[in-house]
mmCIF file of C-alpha atoms in Angstrom:
data_model
loop_
_atom_site.group_PDB
_atom_site.id
_atom_site.type_symbol
_atom_site.label_atom_id
_atom_site.label_comp_id
_atom_site.label_asym_id
_atom_site.label_seq_id
_atom_site.Cartn_x
_atom_site.Cartn_y
_atom_site.Cartn_z
ATOM 1 C CA PHE N 1265 -195.748 -22.965 267.638
ATOM 2 C CA PRO N 1266 -194.258 -20.568 264.695
ATOM 3 C CA ARG N 1267 -192.163 -22.889 262.995
ATOM 4 C CA LEU N 1268 -194.904 -25.072 262.331
ATOM 5 C CA ASN N 1269 -195.450 -24.135 258.828
ATOM 6 C CA ILE N 1270 -191.939 -24.472 257.879
ATOM 7 C CA ALA N 1271 -191.523 -27.838 259.735
ATOM 8 C CA ASN N 1272 -194.718 -29.503 258.367
ATOM 9 C CA SER N 1273 -194.246 -27.898 254.944
ATOM 10 C CA PRO N 1274 -195.451 -30.257 252.666
ATOM 11 C CA THR N 1275 -191.735 -31.057 250.946
ATOM 12 C CA ARG N 1276 -190.947 -32.498 255.337
ATOM 13 C CA PHE N 1277 -194.402 -33.610 256.451
ATOM 14 C CA ILE N 1278 -193.349 -37.335 257.290
ATOM 15 C CA TYR N 1279 -196.317 -39.509 258.023
ATOM 16 C CA GLN N 1280 -195.239 -41.062 261.341
ATOM 17 C CA ASN N 1281 -196.718 -44.020 262.789
ATOM 18 C CA PRO N 1282 -199.826 -44.207 260.957
ATOM 19 C CA LEU N 1283 -203.561 -45.489 262.739
ATOM 20 C CA LEU N 1284 -205.649 -46.888 259.427
ATOM 21 C CA LEU N 1285 -209.060 -47.224 261.110
ATOM 22 C CA GLU N 1286 -211.869 -50.339 259.374
ATOM 23 C CA ASP N 1287 -213.699 -47.710 257.309
ATOM 24 C CA GLY N 1288 -210.173 -46.809 255.486
ATOM 25 C CA SER N 1289 -209.695 -43.281 257.371
ATOM 26 C CA LEU N 1290 -206.287 -42.735 258.636
ATOM 27 C CA ILE N 1291 -205.309 -41.256 261.694
ATOM 28 C CA GLY N 1292 -201.995 -39.326 261.173
ATOM 29 C CA ILE N 1293 -199.025 -37.744 263.306
ATOM 30 C CA ASN N 1294 -196.523 -35.089 262.569
ATOM 31 C CA GLY N 1295 -196.885 -31.676 264.354
ATOM 32 C CA PRO N 1296 -200.625 -31.901 264.230
ATOM 33 C CA ALA N 1297 -202.573 -34.830 264.386
ATOM 34 C CA TYR N 1298 -204.645 -34.930 261.642
ATOM 35 C CA LYS N 1299 -207.594 -37.624 259.864
ATOM 36 C CA ILE N 1300 -207.741 -37.866 256.283
ATOM 37 C CA ASP N 1301 -211.119 -40.192 255.201
ATOM 38 C CA PHE N 1302 -210.877 -43.434 252.725
ATOM 39 C CA CYS N 1303 -210.667 -40.693 250.356
ATOM 40 C CA SER N 1304 -207.835 -38.497 251.243
ATOM 41 C CA ASN N 1305 -210.086 -35.499 252.369
ATOM 42 C CA LEU N 1306 -209.227 -33.791 255.686
ATOM 43 C CA LYS N 1307 -211.479 -34.721 258.271
ATOM 44 C CA TRP N 1308 -210.087 -32.702 261.499
ATOM 45 C CA ILE N 1309 -207.160 -31.105 262.259
ATOM 46 C CA ASN N 1310 -206.010 -30.486 265.873
ATOM 47 C CA ASP N 1311 -202.569 -28.132 266.488
ATOM 48 C CA GLU N 1312 -203.404 -27.491 269.816
ATOM 49 C CA GLU N 1313 -199.981 -29.629 271.398
ATOM 50 C CA ILE N 1314 -197.064 -30.438 269.225
ATOM 51 C CA PHE N 1315 -197.884 -34.458 268.616
ATOM 52 C CA HIS N 1316 -194.722 -36.649 267.534
ATOM 53 C CA HIS N 1317 -193.223 -40.002 267.530
ATOM 54 C CA SER N 1318 -196.178 -42.031 267.508
ATOM 55 C CA GLN N 1319 -199.927 -42.587 268.677
ATOM 56 C CA ASN N 1320 -201.910 -46.541 269.463
ATOM 57 C CA LEU N 1321 -205.262 -47.220 270.461
ATOM 58 C CA ASP N 1322 -206.808 -48.417 273.413
ATOM 59 C CA TYR N 1323 -209.774 -50.726 274.882
ATOM 60 C CA ASP N 1324 -212.672 -48.133 274.001
ATOM 61 C CA GLY N 1325 -210.741 -46.992 270.764
ATOM 62 C CA ASN N 1326 -209.701 -43.942 271.940
ATOM 63 C CA ILE N 1327 -205.941 -42.495 271.169
ATOM 64 C CA TRP N 1328 -202.946 -41.836 272.853
ATOM 65 C CA ALA N 1329 -200.250 -39.765 271.374
ATOM 66 C CA VAL N 1330 -196.995 -38.470 272.307
ATOM 67 C CA ALA N 1331 -197.071 -34.539 272.516
ATOM 68 C CA LYS N 1332 -195.523 -31.765 273.756
ATOM 69 C CA MET N 1333 -197.286 -29.655 276.020
ATOM 70 C CA ASN N 1334 -198.143 -25.804 275.447
ATOM 71 C CA PRO N 1335 -198.722 -23.747 278.084
ATOM 72 C CA GLN N 1336 -196.146 -26.016 279.962
ATOM 73 C CA SER N 1337 -197.146 -27.803 282.687
ATOM 74 C CA LYS N 1338 -196.747 -26.842 286.534
ATOM 75 C CA TYR N 1339 -194.104 -27.489 287.467
ATOM 76 C CA VAL N 1340 -191.875 -26.570 284.450
ATOM 77 C CA GLU N 1341 -194.106 -23.101 284.155
ATOM 78 C CA LYS N 1342 -192.737 -22.041 287.562
ATOM 79 C CA TYR N 1343 -188.941 -21.757 285.940
ATOM 80 C CA ASN N 1344 -190.190 -19.819 282.842
ATOM 81 C CA PHE N 1345 -187.806 -22.760 280.943
ATOM 82 C CA LYS N 1346 -189.574 -21.852 277.784
ATOM 83 C CA ALA N 1347 -186.628 -24.366 275.485
ATOM 84 C CA TYR N 1348 -187.540 -27.638 278.315
ATOM 85 C CA GLU N 1349 -189.707 -29.827 276.098
ATOM 86 C CA ASP N 1350 -192.462 -30.606 278.247
ATOM 87 C CA ASP N 1351 -193.431 -34.268 276.964
ATOM 88 C CA SER N 1352 -196.911 -35.602 278.269
ATOM 89 C CA ILE N 1353 -199.697 -38.514 277.207
ATOM 90 C CA ILE N 1354 -202.627 -37.417 275.993
ATOM 91 C CA LYS N 1355 -205.967 -39.298 274.965
ATOM 92 C CA LEU N 1356 -207.877 -37.675 271.894
ATOM 93 C CA ASN N 1357 -211.052 -39.583 271.503
ATOM 94 C CA ILE N 1358 -212.215 -40.755 267.988
ATOM 95 C CA ASN N 1359 -213.107 -36.847 266.122
ATOM 96 C CA GLY N 1360 -209.795 -35.793 267.462
ATOM 97 C CA GLU N 1361 -210.526 -33.889 270.867
ATOM 98 C CA ILE N 1362 -208.496 -34.328 273.802
ATOM 99 C CA ILE N 1363 -210.160 -35.468 276.699
ATOM 100 C CA PHE N 1364 -206.661 -36.253 278.482
ATOM 101 C CA ASN N 1365 -203.318 -34.015 279.191
ATOM 102 C CA LYS N 1366 -200.366 -35.135 281.319
ATOM 103 C CA SER N 1367 -196.863 -34.222 281.601
ATOM 104 C CA VAL N 1368 -194.870 -37.133 281.820
ATOM 105 C CA THR N 1369 -192.333 -34.296 283.982
ATOM 106 C CA GLU N 1370 -195.180 -34.108 286.714
ATOM 107 C CA ILE N 1371 -196.230 -37.515 286.384
ATOM 108 C CA LEU N 1372 -192.136 -38.603 287.664
ATOM 109 C CA ILE N 1373 -192.346 -35.525 290.256
ATOM 110 C CA GLU N 1374 -195.707 -36.179 291.805
ATOM 111 C CA ASN N 1375 -194.856 -40.555 292.583
ATOM 112 C CA ASN N 1376 -191.335 -39.576 293.438
ATOM 113 C CA ILE N 1377 -188.899 -40.931 291.291
ATOM 114 C CA VAL N 1378 -187.203 -37.248 290.756
ATOM 115 C CA SER N 1379 -187.239 -33.961 292.856
ATOM 116 C CA ASP N 1380 -189.247 -31.005 292.778
ATOM 117 C CA ASN N 1381 -186.323 -29.392 290.835
ATOM 118 C CA PHE N 1382 -185.708 -31.801 288.757
ATOM 119 C CA VAL N 1383 -187.221 -29.370 285.167
ATOM 120 C CA PHE N 1384 -184.372 -26.868 287.469
ATOM 121 C CA ASN N 1385 -181.671 -29.221 288.412
ATOM 122 C CA ASN N 1386 -181.608 -30.314 283.880
ATOM 123 C CA TYR N 1387 -182.160 -27.119 282.232
ATOM 124 C CA LEU N 1388 -178.622 -25.922 284.292
ATOM 125 C CA SER N 1389 -177.189 -28.426 283.112
ATOM 126 C CA GLY N 1390 -178.330 -27.978 279.678
ATOM 127 C CA GLN N 1391 -180.490 -31.329 279.099
ATOM 128 C CA LYS N 1392 -183.307 -29.363 277.651
ATOM 129 C CA ASP N 1393 -185.243 -33.036 275.976
ATOM 130 C CA PRO N 1394 -184.456 -34.559 279.816
ATOM 131 C CA ILE N 1395 -188.014 -36.904 279.011
ATOM 132 C CA HIS N 1396 -188.188 -37.608 275.588
ATOM 133 C CA LEU N 1397 -191.153 -40.444 275.430
ATOM 134 C CA ASN N 1398 -191.813 -41.695 272.488
ATOM 135 C CA ASP N 1399 -193.818 -44.494 272.878
ATOM 136 C CA ILE N 1400 -197.656 -44.931 275.302
ATOM 137 C CA GLN N 1401 -198.256 -48.683 275.379
ATOM 138 C CA PRO N 1402 -201.980 -49.566 276.423
ATOM 139 C CA ALA N 1403 -203.392 -52.211 278.304
ATOM 140 C CA LEU N 1404 -206.616 -53.980 276.499
ATOM 141 C CA ASN N 1405 -207.448 -56.040 279.495
ATOM 142 C CA ASP N 1406 -206.764 -57.102 283.386
ATOM 143 C CA THR N 1407 -204.239 -59.331 284.265
ATOM 144 C CA LYS N 1408 -202.303 -60.073 287.232
ATOM 145 C CA TYR N 1409 -199.961 -57.901 286.341
ATOM 146 C CA TRP N 1410 -201.335 -54.661 285.215
ATOM 147 C CA LYS N 1411 -205.378 -53.321 284.840
ATOM 148 C CA LYS N 1412 -207.019 -51.987 281.294
ATOM 149 C CA GLY N 1413 -205.756 -48.759 280.533
ATOM 150 C CA ASP N 1414 -202.965 -48.763 282.602
ATOM 151 C CA LEU N 1415 -200.007 -47.069 279.759
ATOM 152 C CA PHE N 1416 -196.335 -48.386 279.555
ATOM 153 C CA LEU N 1417 -194.439 -45.503 278.541
ATOM 154 C CA SER N 1418 -190.841 -45.310 276.750
ATOM 155 C CA ILE N 1419 -188.975 -42.893 278.708
ATOM 156 C CA ARG N 1420 -185.851 -42.041 276.683
ATOM 157 C CA ASP N 1421 -183.300 -39.536 278.049
ATOM 158 C CA GLN N 1422 -184.103 -41.608 281.911
ATOM 159 C CA ASN N 1423 -183.695 -44.784 280.166
ATOM 160 C CA SER N 1424 -187.206 -46.171 281.792
ATOM 161 C CA ILE N 1425 -190.618 -48.106 280.901
ATOM 162 C CA ILE N 1426 -192.794 -46.217 283.496
ATOM 163 C CA HIS N 1427 -196.324 -48.379 283.958
ATOM 164 C CA TYR N 1428 -198.724 -45.774 284.823
ATOM 165 C CA ARG N 1429 -201.907 -45.954 285.986
ATOM 166 C CA PRO N 1430 -203.859 -42.776 284.160
ATOM 167 C CA ASN N 1431 -207.265 -42.741 286.520
ATOM 168 C CA LYS N 1432 -205.457 -42.706 289.858
ATOM 169 C CA ASN N 1433 -202.455 -40.760 288.616
ATOM 170 C CA LYS N 1434 -200.037 -43.691 290.012
ATOM 171 C CA VAL N 1435 -196.409 -45.390 288.970
ATOM 172 C CA ILE N 1436 -197.292 -48.979 289.512
ATOM 173 C CA ASN N 1437 -193.691 -50.279 287.997
ATOM 174 C CA TYR N 1438 -190.493 -48.134 287.511
ATOM 175 C CA ILE N 1439 -188.320 -50.380 285.105
ATOM 176 C CA THR N 1440 -184.592 -50.232 284.081
ATOM 177 C CA GLY N 1441 -182.191 -52.676 283.460
ATOM 178 C CA PRO N 1442 -179.862 -53.422 280.463
ATOM 179 C CA PHE N 1443 -181.377 -50.632 277.733
ATOM 180 C CA ALA N 1444 -180.374 -47.440 277.217
ATOM 181 C CA GLY N 1445 -181.925 -44.454 274.757
ATOM 182 C CA GLN N 1446 -184.685 -47.192 273.864
ATOM 183 C CA HIS N 1447 -188.091 -46.597 271.705
ATOM 184 C CA ASP N 1448 -190.871 -48.728 271.239
ATOM 185 C CA VAL N 1449 -192.577 -51.015 274.321
ATOM 186 C CA ASP N 1450 -194.845 -53.828 273.901
ATOM 187 C CA ILE N 1451 -197.607 -55.709 275.756
ATOM 188 C CA ILE N 1452 -196.736 -59.275 273.881
ATOM 189 C CA SER N 1453 -198.361 -61.672 276.766
ATOM 190 C CA GLU N 1454 -200.592 -61.201 279.835
ATOM 191 C CA LYS N 1455 -196.707 -61.209 281.386
ATOM 192 C CA GLU N 1456 -194.514 -59.565 279.163
ATOM 193 C CA ILE N 1457 -193.727 -56.612 277.345
ATOM 194 C CA SER N 1458 -190.970 -56.220 274.371
ATOM 195 C CA ILE N 1459 -188.727 -53.463 274.743
ATOM 196 C CA PHE N 1460 -186.700 -52.291 271.891
ATOM 197 C CA ASN N 1461 -183.317 -51.274 272.851
ATOM 198 C CA ASN N 1462 -181.317 -48.553 271.311
ATOM 199 C CA ASN N 1463 -178.052 -49.444 273.236
ATOM 200 C CA THR N 1464 -176.347 -46.380 273.815
ATOM 201 C CA PHE N 1465 -173.891 -47.051 276.025
ATOM 202 C CA LEU N 1466 -170.567 -46.127 276.182
ATOM 203 C CA VAL N 1467 -169.458 -49.442 275.815
ATOM 204 C CA ASP N 1468 -170.471 -53.076 273.692
ATOM 205 C CA ASN N 1469 -172.958 -50.986 271.868
ATOM 206 C CA GLU N 1470 -172.061 -51.794 268.525
ATOM 207 C CA TYR N 1471 -176.423 -53.324 268.330
ATOM 208 C CA SER N 1472 -179.665 -52.607 268.663
ATOM 209 C CA GLU N 1473 -181.760 -55.328 270.597
ATOM 210 C CA VAL N 1474 -185.407 -56.797 271.318
ATOM 211 C CA LEU N 1475 -185.620 -57.488 275.355
ATOM 212 C CA ILE N 1476 -188.586 -59.080 276.606
ATOM 213 C CA TYR N 1477 -189.397 -58.288 280.422
ATOM 214 C CA ASN N 1478 -191.116 -60.918 282.272
ATOM 215 C CA PHE N 1479 -192.956 -59.375 285.398
ATOM 216 C CA GLU N 1480 -192.957 -62.657 286.928
ATOM 217 C CA THR N 1481 -189.403 -63.508 287.483
ATOM 218 C CA GLN N 1482 -188.621 -60.031 287.274
ATOM 219 C CA ASN N 1483 -185.778 -61.373 284.451
ATOM 220 C CA PHE N 1484 -184.526 -59.963 280.423
ATOM 221 C CA LYS N 1485 -184.116 -62.115 277.574
ATOM 222 C CA ARG N 1486 -182.665 -60.851 274.614
ATOM 223 C CA LEU N 1487 -184.132 -62.211 270.672
ATOM 224 C CA PHE N 1488 -182.736 -62.772 267.994
ATOM 225 C CA ASN N 1489 -179.518 -61.184 268.926
ATOM 226 C CA ASP N 1490 -177.305 -63.345 267.234
ATOM 227 C CA GLN N 1491 -179.541 -62.309 263.667
ATOM 228 C CA LEU N 1492 -179.491 -58.905 264.581
ATOM 229 C CA LYS N 1493 -175.573 -58.759 265.070
ATOM 230 C CA LYS N 1494 -174.810 -60.690 262.249
ATOM 231 C CA SER N 1495 -177.254 -58.346 260.142
ATOM 232 C CA ASN N 1496 -175.664 -55.582 261.909
ATOM 233 C CA PHE N 1497 -178.027 -54.053 262.956
ATOM 234 C CA LYS N 1498 -178.223 -50.524 264.658
ATOM 235 C CA THR N 1499 -180.134 -47.227 265.088
ATOM 236 C CA ILE N 1500 -179.150 -44.672 267.275
ATOM 237 C CA THR N 1501 -182.466 -43.146 267.512
ATOM 238 C CA ASN N 1502 -185.848 -44.403 267.130
ATOM 239 C CA GLY N 1503 -186.008 -47.310 266.191
ATOM 240 C CA LEU N 1504 -189.114 -50.330 266.122
ATOM 241 C CA SER N 1505 -189.954 -53.403 266.865
ATOM 242 C CA GLU N 1506 -193.253 -56.177 266.974
ATOM 243 C CA ILE N 1507 -192.880 -59.990 267.904
ATOM 244 C CA LEU N 1508 -196.192 -61.403 265.358
ATOM 245 C CA ASN N 1509 -198.441 -63.942 266.169
ATOM 246 C CA ASP N 1510 -196.972 -67.226 265.029
ATOM 247 C CA GLY N 1511 -193.332 -65.710 266.957
ATOM 248 C CA SER N 1512 -191.926 -63.517 263.825
ATOM 249 C CA LEU N 1513 -189.961 -60.352 264.098
ATOM 250 C CA ILE N 1514 -189.893 -56.996 262.117
ATOM 251 C CA VAL N 1515 -187.525 -54.886 263.229
ATOM 252 C CA GLU N 1516 -187.078 -50.834 261.705
ATOM 253 C CA GLU N 1517 -183.034 -49.302 261.243
ATOM 254 C CA THR N 1518 -185.272 -45.513 261.195
ATOM 255 C CA VAL N 1519 -182.083 -44.393 260.473
ATOM 256 C CA HIS N 1520 -180.812 -45.854 258.154
ATOM 257 C CA GLY N 1521 -184.554 -46.508 256.076
ATOM 258 C CA ARG N 1522 -184.571 -51.091 256.710
ATOM 259 C CA ILE N 1523 -186.858 -53.188 258.018
ATOM 260 C CA ILE N 1524 -186.369 -56.862 258.142
ATOM 261 C CA LEU N 1525 -188.465 -59.616 259.409
ATOM 262 C CA PHE N 1526 -187.105 -62.909 261.055
ATOM 263 C CA ASN N 1527 -189.573 -65.894 260.771
ATOM 264 C CA ASN N 1528 -190.227 -68.048 264.168
ATOM 265 C CA GLN N 1529 -186.616 -69.734 263.650
ATOM 266 C CA GLY N 1530 -184.215 -66.532 262.982
ATOM 267 C CA GLU N 1531 -184.371 -66.829 259.207
ATOM 268 C CA ILE N 1532 -184.223 -63.791 257.642
ATOM 269 C CA GLU N 1533 -187.990 -63.859 255.231
ATOM 270 C CA TRP N 1534 -187.029 -60.048 253.312
ATOM 271 C CA GLU N 1535 -185.540 -57.001 253.862
ATOM 272 C CA PHE N 1536 -187.048 -53.520 252.969
ATOM 273 C CA ILE N 1537 -184.035 -50.511 252.280
ATOM 274 C CA ASN N 1538 -185.868 -47.508 251.582
ATOM 275 C CA LYS N 1539 -183.605 -46.550 249.070
ATOM 276 C CA ASP N 1540 -184.630 -43.775 245.760
ATOM 277 C CA LYS N 1541 -184.022 -44.681 242.218
ATOM 278 C CA ASN N 1542 -180.746 -42.804 242.839
ATOM 279 C CA GLY N 1543 -179.503 -44.735 245.029
ATOM 280 C CA LYS N 1544 -179.845 -42.211 247.919
ATOM 281 C CA ILE N 1545 -181.496 -44.053 251.344
ATOM 282 C CA GLY N 1546 -184.362 -42.493 252.984
ATOM 283 C CA HIS N 1547 -185.317 -42.584 256.751
ATOM 284 C CA LEU N 1548 -188.407 -44.389 257.843
ATOM 285 C CA PHE N 1549 -190.739 -43.826 260.714
ATOM 286 C CA TRP N 1550 -193.402 -46.533 262.632
ATOM 287 C CA PHE N 1551 -194.077 -49.155 260.265
ATOM 288 C CA ARG N 1552 -197.794 -50.754 261.259
ATOM 289 C CA ILE N 1553 -198.781 -54.307 261.187
ATOM 290 C CA ILE N 1554 -201.726 -55.376 260.870
ATOM 291 C CA GLU N 1555 -202.256 -59.382 260.982
ATOM 292 C CA ASP N 1556 -206.347 -59.317 261.714
ATOM 293 C CA GLU N 1557 -207.834 -61.299 258.762
ATOM 294 C CA LEU N 1558 -211.192 -59.904 259.150
ATOM 295 C CA PHE N 1559 -209.736 -56.124 259.399
ATOM 296 C CA ILE N 1560 -207.206 -56.544 255.949
ATOM 297 C CA GLN N 1561 -210.820 -58.251 253.972
ATOM 298 C CA LYS N 1562 -212.541 -55.621 254.779
ATOM 299 C CA PHE N 1563 -210.051 -52.969 253.670
ATOM 300 C CA LYS N 1564 -209.411 -55.025 250.332
ATOM 301 C CA SER N 1565 -213.005 -54.541 250.017
ATOM 302 C CA LEU N 1566 -212.639 -51.323 250.070
ATOM 303 C CA VAL N 1567 -209.724 -50.582 248.220
ATOM 304 C CA LYS N 1568 -211.560 -53.381 245.180
ATOM 305 C CA ASN N 1569 -215.441 -50.993 245.506
ATOM 306 C CA LYS N 1570 -213.282 -47.696 245.995
ATOM 307 C CA LYS N 1571 -216.162 -44.674 245.019
ATOM 308 C CA CYS N 1572 -213.935 -41.699 245.870
ATOM 309 C CA LEU N 1573 -214.273 -38.884 243.357
ATOM 310 C CA ASN N 1574 -210.843 -37.692 243.375
#
């Protein structure tokens, strides 16, 4: 990756969707994946692939992260299209070692969702990023509709959510619907997922939305849609939403540097804009909510009793 030092110089580096662990350490991604301890000492760095967008812990404490493969996967490599962005799903252990790496293009071809000339057709038509994986959500328990260890993948440029079972290399569900250019998928109940809909359709595309998909009814519904419209909430790319335990909704308008918290009645509790002292607004890149009270108390204790030399 010859441009790694340029793209990830100190002046350009973004802490994307960081994971905060119980011991106060932080795992981040932006090109490489890395871990720093509570005192900001670098513990490990993994630059085997380009990591981007998001990362989440699974039930074993491993990390599922979005990445780009190099060298490319077999279906891409055979065409020798070096500029094709071969997004993959990667599982890292807590020491930063890759223990699973699978191309999303491979997943789609091997499950007969796209043809085996998918790479060729897209590349020649000028589409070098036909996947654009942006989120991996691991299932932490079994339900009627998925198994522990299953993954939900958000693939922006196919306008789809893939329900994937890694140990079988099997797509269980390929979900499309009233969403386009979506980012962020979350499991919110034993039968529902939420989808952040960037709403990049050619018409009726003024506002971004939060959709709920119900596996039992196979129907979609919109959450706090009137409130999002009233707030003029729109991010054409990126974006994030979280539904909290009490039914509140927090949304990130990434490219405009704004976060809004709606209570469970749809009323705005607060709004944050990432503005500097000169009035310039900077991007955000995927907040993370922690609602575990025990975790929060442990972390507060770490901060209170900090014994770092730096």
